[in-house]
Amino acid sequence: MKVCLVCSSGGHFYELYCLRGAWHGHDQFWVTFHGQDTGYVLRDQKVYTAYCPTNRNLKNLVRNLFLAWRVLAREKPRVVVSTGAGVCVPFFLLARLRGIKTVYIESLARINELSLTGRMVYPLANEFIVQWPELAERHSKARFEGQLL
Amino acid sequence: MKTFVTLGFERRPFDRLLEAVEEGIARRIIPEATLVQSGHSQCALRQCRSIPFLPYVEMRAALKAAEIIIAHAGVGTLLECLRLNKIPISRSRTWRELAAATARHVSVATWRGA
């Protein structure tokens, strides 16, 4: 099974990388920003560099949409997994259109309300996982499966 | 006392944290920082050595060696500090920012487990 891992650099990458046991042994590739962390930790991995910043940035949303189109067509993953942030939105949108499963994990920092990215991908995610039980209680689709602590 | 100030890999500047650190050192409220990792902040520090980014391995080593860590405390730094058995102390609850909310819950959990 081929897994597509999408995230920003920094904390979002740290949280996604914490979960690497879940896809151990499967083919994988990453879509992220180049940073001190991603550049070093993913130095032996296949990485596509996304456009940043993504916060309220329409130009980069469009560029990442074209990137998602190319990457998903070329790689044909079975599942797209992301911890955010906005870079994952076009990937989730096109993944759903292509019949690719999508898994979103909301940040540990989101305790009482979803992030903007979380709210945007909520209708698109096959699995929507949160890290605080009170958040799962407020959103019917959200599942609490523990915390990255 | 080894003090490490870090803004992590955050892409946005956080000058007011660095300004507060400078003021705290000048007023002898906090120990002089051994090292400041300043990220994209432009604040010019007079009282301590700063570097924008550390290589990943050196960043983890600096966190591990520090006796006091003053951080923006994004989730990445916070989780790394917890894995290194550092005790987080949250900022004022009046701040409605990411690190204050996360640290508040984490510090409660830490006290319960202490």
Coordinates of C-alpha atoms in Angstrom, one line a residue:
Chain A
M1 CA 0.0 0.0 0.0
K2 CA 1.3 3.4 -0.9
V3 CA 0.8 6.2 1.7
C4 CA 0.9 10.0 0.9
L5 CA 1.8 12.1 3.9
V6 CA 1.0 15.8 3.8
C7 CA 1.9 18.4 6.3
S8 CA 3.5 21.8 7.0
S9 CA 6.9 21.8 8.5
G10 CA 7.3 22.5 12.2
G11 CA 4.8 21.2 14.7
H12 CA 2.5 19.7 12.1
F13 CA 5.4 17.7 10.8
Y14 CA 6.5 16.7 14.3
E15 CA 3.0 15.3 15.1
L16 CA 2.7 13.4 11.8
Y17 CA 6.2 11.9 12.1
C18 CA 5.3 10.7 15.6
L19 CA 2.7 8.4 13.9
R20 CA 5.2 6.8 11.5
G21 CA 4.7 3.4 13.0
A22 CA 1.3 3.3 11.4
W23 CA 2.7 3.1 7.9
H24 CA 6.0 1.3 8.7
G25 CA 6.8 -1.2 6.0
H26 CA 4.5 0.5 3.4
D27 CA 5.6 2.6 0.5
Q28 CA 5.4 6.3 1.4
F29 CA 6.1 9.7 0.1
W30 CA 5.8 13.1 1.7
V31 CA 4.4 16.5 0.6
T32 CA 5.7 19.3 2.9
F33 CA 7.7 22.5 3.1
H34 CA 11.4 22.5 3.2
G35 CA 12.7 23.4 6.7
Q36 CA 15.5 22.6 9.2
D37 CA 13.4 19.8 10.5
T38 CA 11.9 18.2 7.4
G39 CA 15.2 18.7 5.4
Y40 CA 17.1 16.6 7.9
V41 CA 14.5 14.0 9.1
L42 CA 13.2 13.2 5.6
R43 CA 16.6 13.3 3.9
D44 CA 16.3 9.7 2.8
Q45 CA 12.6 9.9 1.9
K46 CA 10.8 10.9 -1.3
V47 CA 9.6 14.4 -0.8
Y48 CA 7.5 16.8 -2.9
T49 CA 7.9 20.5 -1.8
A50 CA 4.7 22.4 -1.4
Y51 CA 4.2 26.1 -1.8
C52 CA 4.0 28.2 1.4
P53 CA 2.7 30.1 3.2
T54 CA -0.7 28.7 2.9
N55 CA -2.5 30.8 5.5
R56 CA -5.3 32.7 3.7
N57 CA -3.1 32.6 0.6
L58 CA -5.1 32.1 -2.6
K59 CA -2.2 32.0 -4.9
N60 CA -0.5 29.2 -3.1
L61 CA -3.8 27.3 -2.7
V62 CA -4.0 27.3 -6.5
R63 CA -0.4 26.3 -6.9
N64 CA -0.8 23.5 -4.4
L65 CA -4.0 22.4 -6.2
F66 CA -1.9 21.9 -9.4
L67 CA 0.8 20.1 -7.3
A68 CA -1.8 17.8 -5.8
W69 CA -3.2 17.0 -9.2
R70 CA 0.3 16.0 -10.5
V71 CA 1.4 14.2 -7.4
L72 CA -1.7 12.1 -6.9
A73 CA -1.9 11.2 -10.6
R74 CA 1.8 10.2 -10.7
E75 CA 2.0 8.4 -7.3
K76 CA -1.5 6.9 -7.1
P77 CA -1.5 6.4 -3.3
R78 CA -4.2 4.3 -1.5
V79 CA -4.5 6.8 1.3
V80 CA -3.6 10.5 2.1
V81 CA -2.8 11.2 5.8
S82 CA -2.3 14.6 7.2
T83 CA -2.0 16.6 10.4
G84 CA -2.5 19.9 8.5
A85 CA -2.2 22.7 8.0
G86 CA -3.7 24.3 5.0
V87 CA -1.4 22.5 2.5
C88 CA -3.6 19.4 2.9
V89 CA -6.8 20.9 1.7
P90 CA -6.2 20.6 -2.0
F91 CA -4.8 17.1 -1.5
F92 CA -7.9 16.0 0.4
L93 CA -10.2 17.6 -2.2
L94 CA -8.6 15.8 -5.1
A95 CA -8.1 12.6 -3.2
R96 CA -11.8 12.3 -2.6
L97 CA -12.5 13.0 -6.3
R98 CA -10.1 10.2 -7.2
G99 CA -11.5 7.7 -4.7
I100 CA -8.4 7.9 -2.5
K101 CA -9.0 7.4 1.3
T102 CA -8.2 10.4 3.5
V103 CA -7.2 10.5 7.2
Y104 CA -6.9 13.8 9.1
I105 CA -5.5 14.1 12.6
E106 CA -6.2 17.4 14.4
S107 CA -3.4 19.0 16.3
L108 CA -2.9 18.3 20.0
A109 CA -3.1 22.1 20.5
R110 CA -6.8 22.0 19.4
I111 CA -8.7 21.4 22.6
N112 CA -12.0 23.1 22.4
E113 CA -12.4 24.0 18.8
L114 CA -11.3 22.7 15.4
S115 CA -8.6 24.5 13.4
L116 CA -9.6 26.3 10.2
T117 CA -8.0 23.4 8.3
G118 CA -9.9 20.9 10.4
R119 CA -13.2 22.6 9.6
M120 CA -12.3 22.7 5.9
V121 CA -11.4 19.0 5.6
Y122 CA -14.1 17.8 8.0
P123 CA -16.5 16.9 5.1
L124 CA -13.7 15.5 3.0
A125 CA -12.0 13.2 5.5
N126 CA -12.9 9.5 5.7
E127 CA -11.3 9.4 9.1
F128 CA -11.3 12.6 11.3
I129 CA -9.2 12.1 14.5
V130 CA -8.9 14.5 17.3
Q131 CA -6.7 14.4 20.4
W132 CA -9.1 15.6 23.1
P133 CA -12.3 13.8 24.1
E134 CA -14.2 17.0 24.5
L135 CA -13.6 17.8 20.9
A136 CA -14.9 14.4 19.8
E137 CA -18.0 15.0 21.8
R138 CA -18.8 18.2 19.9
H139 CA -18.3 16.8 16.4
S140 CA -20.1 13.6 15.4
K141 CA -17.6 12.5 12.8
A142 CA -14.6 13.1 15.1
R143 CA -12.9 10.2 16.9
F144 CA -10.7 10.4 19.9
E145 CA -8.0 7.8 19.8
G146 CA -5.5 9.1 22.3
Q147 CA -2.9 11.8 22.4
L148 CA 0.6 12.3 21.1
L149 CA 1.9 12.9 24.6
Chain B
M1 CA 22.2 27.7 34.8
K2 CA 21.9 26.6 31.2
T3 CA 19.0 28.5 29.7
F4 CA 17.9 27.9 26.1
V5 CA 15.4 30.3 24.4
T6 CA 13.8 28.8 21.3
L7 CA 11.2 29.9 18.8
G8 CA 11.3 26.5 17.1
F9 CA 10.7 26.0 13.4
E10 CA 7.8 28.5 13.3
R11 CA 7.9 30.6 10.2
R12 CA 6.5 33.7 11.7
P13 CA 8.6 36.1 13.9
F14 CA 8.0 36.5 17.7
D15 CA 9.9 39.6 18.6
R16 CA 8.0 40.3 21.8
L17 CA 9.1 37.1 23.4
L18 CA 12.7 38.0 22.7
E19 CA 12.2 41.5 23.9
A20 CA 10.7 40.1 27.1
V21 CA 13.7 37.8 27.5
E22 CA 16.0 40.8 27.1
E23 CA 14.1 42.7 29.7
G24 CA 14.0 39.8 32.0
I25 CA 17.7 39.3 31.9
A26 CA 18.4 43.0 32.4
R27 CA 16.1 43.0 35.5
R28 CA 17.7 39.7 36.7
I29 CA 14.3 38.0 36.7
I30 CA 15.5 35.2 34.5
P31 CA 19.0 33.8 34.1
E32 CA 21.2 35.0 31.3
A33 CA 20.4 32.9 28.2
T34 CA 23.2 30.6 27.2
L35 CA 21.7 30.4 23.7
V36 CA 18.8 31.9 21.8
Q37 CA 17.4 30.3 18.7
S38 CA 15.6 33.3 17.2
G39 CA 13.9 31.8 14.0
H40 CA 12.5 34.5 11.7
S41 CA 12.4 37.2 14.4
Q42 CA 14.3 40.4 13.7
C43 CA 14.8 41.5 17.3
A44 CA 18.5 42.4 17.8
L45 CA 19.6 40.8 21.1
R46 CA 22.3 42.7 23.1
Q47 CA 22.6 40.5 26.1
C48 CA 22.9 37.0 24.7
R49 CA 24.1 35.0 21.7
S50 CA 21.5 34.2 19.1
I51 CA 21.2 32.1 16.0
P52 CA 18.3 31.9 13.6
F53 CA 18.1 28.2 13.3
L54 CA 20.1 25.2 14.6
P55 CA 20.6 22.0 12.7
Y56 CA 18.0 19.5 13.9
V57 CA 20.4 17.3 15.8
E58 CA 21.8 20.4 17.7
M59 CA 18.4 21.6 18.4
R60 CA 17.5 18.4 20.2
A61 CA 20.8 18.5 22.0
A62 CA 20.2 22.1 23.2
L63 CA 16.8 21.2 24.5
K64 CA 18.2 18.1 26.3
A65 CA 21.1 20.0 27.9
A66 CA 19.0 23.0 29.1
E67 CA 18.0 23.4 32.7
I68 CA 15.5 26.2 31.7
I69 CA 13.8 26.4 28.3
I70 CA 11.9 29.5 27.3
A71 CA 9.9 28.8 24.2
H72 CA 7.2 29.8 21.9
A73 CA 6.0 26.3 22.8
G74 CA 4.4 25.3 19.6
V75 CA 3.3 21.7 19.7
G76 CA 6.6 20.4 18.2
T77 CA 8.8 22.0 20.9
L78 CA 6.3 21.2 23.6
L79 CA 6.1 17.5 22.8
E80 CA 9.9 17.3 22.5
C81 CA 10.3 18.9 25.9
L82 CA 7.8 16.4 27.4
R83 CA 9.7 13.5 25.9
L84 CA 12.8 14.9 27.5
N85 CA 11.0 15.0 30.9
K86 CA 11.1 18.8 31.1
I87 CA 8.3 20.3 33.2
P88 CA 6.3 22.9 31.2
I89 CA 5.0 26.0 33.0
S90 CA 2.3 27.8 31.1
R91 CA 2.0 31.5 30.5
S92 CA -0.8 33.7 31.8
R93 CA -4.3 32.3 31.2
T94 CA -5.3 35.7 29.8
W95 CA -3.4 34.9 26.7
R96 CA -5.7 33.2 24.2
E97 CA -2.9 31.7 22.2
L98 CA -2.0 28.2 21.3
A99 CA 0.9 27.6 23.7
A100 CA -1.1 29.0 26.7
A101 CA -4.0 26.6 26.1
T102 CA -1.8 23.6 25.4
A103 CA 0.6 24.3 28.3
R104 CA -2.3 24.8 30.7
H105 CA -3.7 21.3 30.0
V106 CA -0.3 19.8 30.0
S107 CA 0.8 21.4 33.2
V108 CA -2.3 20.1 34.9
A109 CA -1.5 16.6 33.6
T110 CA 2.1 16.9 34.8
W111 CA 1.0 17.9 38.3
R112 CA -1.4 15.0 38.5
G113 CA 1.3 12.6 37.5
A114 CA 4.0 14.1 39.8

